[in-house]
PDB file of C-alpha atoms in Angstrom:
ATOM      1  CA  MET H   1      -3.257 -11.320  -4.317  1.00  0.00           C
ATOM      2  CA  SER H   2       0.200  -9.897  -3.763  1.00  0.00           C
ATOM      3  CA  TYR H   3      -0.512  -7.453  -6.586  1.00  0.00           C
ATOM      4  CA  ILE H   4      -3.075  -5.691  -4.403  1.00  0.00           C
ATOM      5  CA  TYR H   5      -0.324  -4.348  -2.124  1.00  0.00           C
ATOM      6  CA  GLU H   6       1.433  -2.682  -5.028  1.00  0.00           C
ATOM      7  CA  ALA H   7      -1.858  -1.436  -6.477  1.00  0.00           C
ATOM      8  CA  ILE H   8      -2.870   0.199  -3.197  1.00  0.00           C
ATOM      9  CA  ASP H   9       0.549   1.865  -2.854  1.00  0.00           C
ATOM     10  CA  ARG H  10       0.397   3.194  -6.409  1.00  0.00           C
ATOM     11  CA  ALA H  11      -3.187   4.385  -5.975  1.00  0.00           C
ATOM     12  CA  LYS H  12      -2.209   6.301  -2.843  1.00  0.00           C
ATOM     13  CA  GLU H  13       0.688   7.934  -4.688  1.00  0.00           C
ATOM     14  CA  VAL H  14      -1.687   9.080  -7.440  1.00  0.00           C
ATOM     15  CA  ILE H  15      -4.166  10.410  -4.870  1.00  0.00           C
ATOM     16  CA  VAL H  16      -1.438  12.394  -3.097  1.00  0.00           C
ATOM     17  CA  ALA H  17      -0.275  13.872  -6.394  1.00  0.00           C
ATOM     18  CA  SER H  18      -3.805  14.741  -7.489  1.00  0.00           C
ATOM     19  CA  PHE H  19      -4.310  16.697  -4.262  1.00  0.00           C
ATOM     20  CA  SER H  20      -0.972  18.526  -4.738  1.00  0.00           C
ATOM     21  CA  ASN H  21       0.557  16.852  -1.653  1.00  0.00           C
ATOM     22  CA  ILE H  22      -1.850  18.709   0.649  1.00  0.00           C
ATOM     23  CA  GLU H  23      -2.567  16.152   3.375  1.00  0.00           C
ATOM     24  CA  GLU H  24      -5.674  17.926   4.619  1.00  0.00           C
ATOM     25  CA  LYS H  25      -7.353  17.221   1.286  1.00  0.00           C
ATOM     26  CA  TYR H  26      -6.594  13.500   1.056  1.00  0.00           C
ATOM     27  CA  LYS H  27      -6.409  12.310   4.672  1.00  0.00           C
ATOM     28  CA  ASP H  28     -10.125  11.383   4.780  1.00  0.00           C
ATOM     29  CA  VAL H  29      -9.757   9.357   1.581  1.00  0.00           C
ATOM     30  CA  PHE H  30      -6.752   7.537   3.068  1.00  0.00           C
ATOM     31  CA  ALA H  31      -8.680   6.853   6.276  1.00  0.00           C
ATOM     32  CA  LEU H  32     -11.412   5.163   4.243  1.00  0.00           C
ATOM     33  CA  ILE H  33      -8.932   3.170   2.145  1.00  0.00           C
ATOM     34  CA  ASP H  34      -7.015   2.092   5.255  1.00  0.00           C
ATOM     35  CA  ALA H  35     -10.188   1.055   7.090  1.00  0.00           C
ATOM     36  CA  ILE H  36     -11.291  -1.166   4.217  1.00  0.00           C
ATOM     37  CA  TRP H  37      -7.748  -2.461   3.799  1.00  0.00           C
ATOM     38  CA  ASN H  38      -7.404  -3.432   7.467  1.00  0.00           C
ATOM     39  CA  VAL H  39     -10.791  -5.135   7.692  1.00  0.00           C
ATOM     40  CA  GLN H  40     -11.051  -6.908   4.353  1.00  0.00           C
ATOM     41  CA  LEU H  41      -7.793  -7.107   2.427  1.00  0.00           C
ATOM     42  CA  HIS H  42      -4.690  -7.265   4.624  1.00  0.00           C
ATOM     43  CA  ARG H  43      -3.718 -10.840   5.489  1.00  0.00           C
ATOM     44  CA  PRO H  44      -0.310 -12.218   6.550  1.00  0.00           C
ATOM     45  CA  LEU H  45      -0.306 -14.727   3.699  1.00  0.00           C
ATOM     46  CA  HIS H  46      -0.823 -11.955   1.143  1.00  0.00           C
ATOM     47  CA  ALA H  47       1.927  -9.868   2.764  1.00  0.00           C
ATOM     48  CA  ALA H  48       4.298 -12.832   2.489  1.00  0.00           C
ATOM     49  CA  GLY H  49       3.387 -13.233  -1.173  1.00  0.00           C
ATOM     50  CA  TYR H  50       4.156  -9.572  -1.801  1.00  0.00           C
ATOM     51  CA  TYR H  51       7.460  -9.817   0.053  1.00  0.00           C
ATOM     52  CA  LEU H  52       8.534 -12.909  -1.877  1.00  0.00           C
ATOM     53  CA  LYS H  53       7.486 -11.648  -5.325  1.00  0.00           C
ATOM     54  CA  LEU H  54      10.785 -10.514  -6.841  1.00  0.00           C
ATOM     55  CA  GLU H  55       9.274  -7.964  -9.208  1.00  0.00           C
ATOM     56  CA  PHE H  56       8.017  -5.942  -6.212  1.00  0.00           C
ATOM     57  CA  TYR H  57      10.975  -6.684  -3.956  1.00  0.00           C
ATOM     58  CA  ASN H  58      13.471  -5.423  -6.539  1.00  0.00           C
ATOM     59  CA  ALA H  59      11.351  -2.370  -7.361  1.00  0.00           C
ATOM     60  CA  ASN H  60      11.096  -1.364  -3.691  1.00  0.00           C
ATOM     61  CA  PRO H  61      14.441  -1.643  -1.873  1.00  0.00           C
ATOM     62  CA  ASN H  62      12.752  -0.495   1.358  1.00  0.00           C
ATOM     63  CA  VAL H  63      10.257  -3.371   1.442  1.00  0.00           C
ATOM     64  CA  GLU H  64      11.984  -4.788   4.533  1.00  0.00           C
ATOM     65  CA  GLN H  65      11.145  -1.590   6.441  1.00  0.00           C
ATOM     66  CA  ASP H  66       7.494  -1.608   5.376  1.00  0.00           C
ATOM     67  CA  GLU H  67       5.472  -2.210   8.573  1.00  0.00           C
ATOM     68  CA  GLU H  68       2.500  -3.394   6.563  1.00  0.00           C
ATOM     69  CA  VAL H  69       4.501  -6.192   4.971  1.00  0.00           C
ATOM     70  CA  MET H  70       6.764  -7.137   7.843  1.00  0.00           C
TER      71      MET H  70
END
């Protein structure tokens, strides 16, 4: 399940790029993603799994500052 954190982050990056970094165009999409994420997907155990998975930890040096994970 720890892969879902990375997948969501990558999906959001693609969405931002596809809307040319214009927040007005993608903010409603992010609101929907975040609502589903908060209700159904985000769990402390999954966050711990993401934090401890070295392939994600090494790829993201700022993981310790990520409020969603910490």
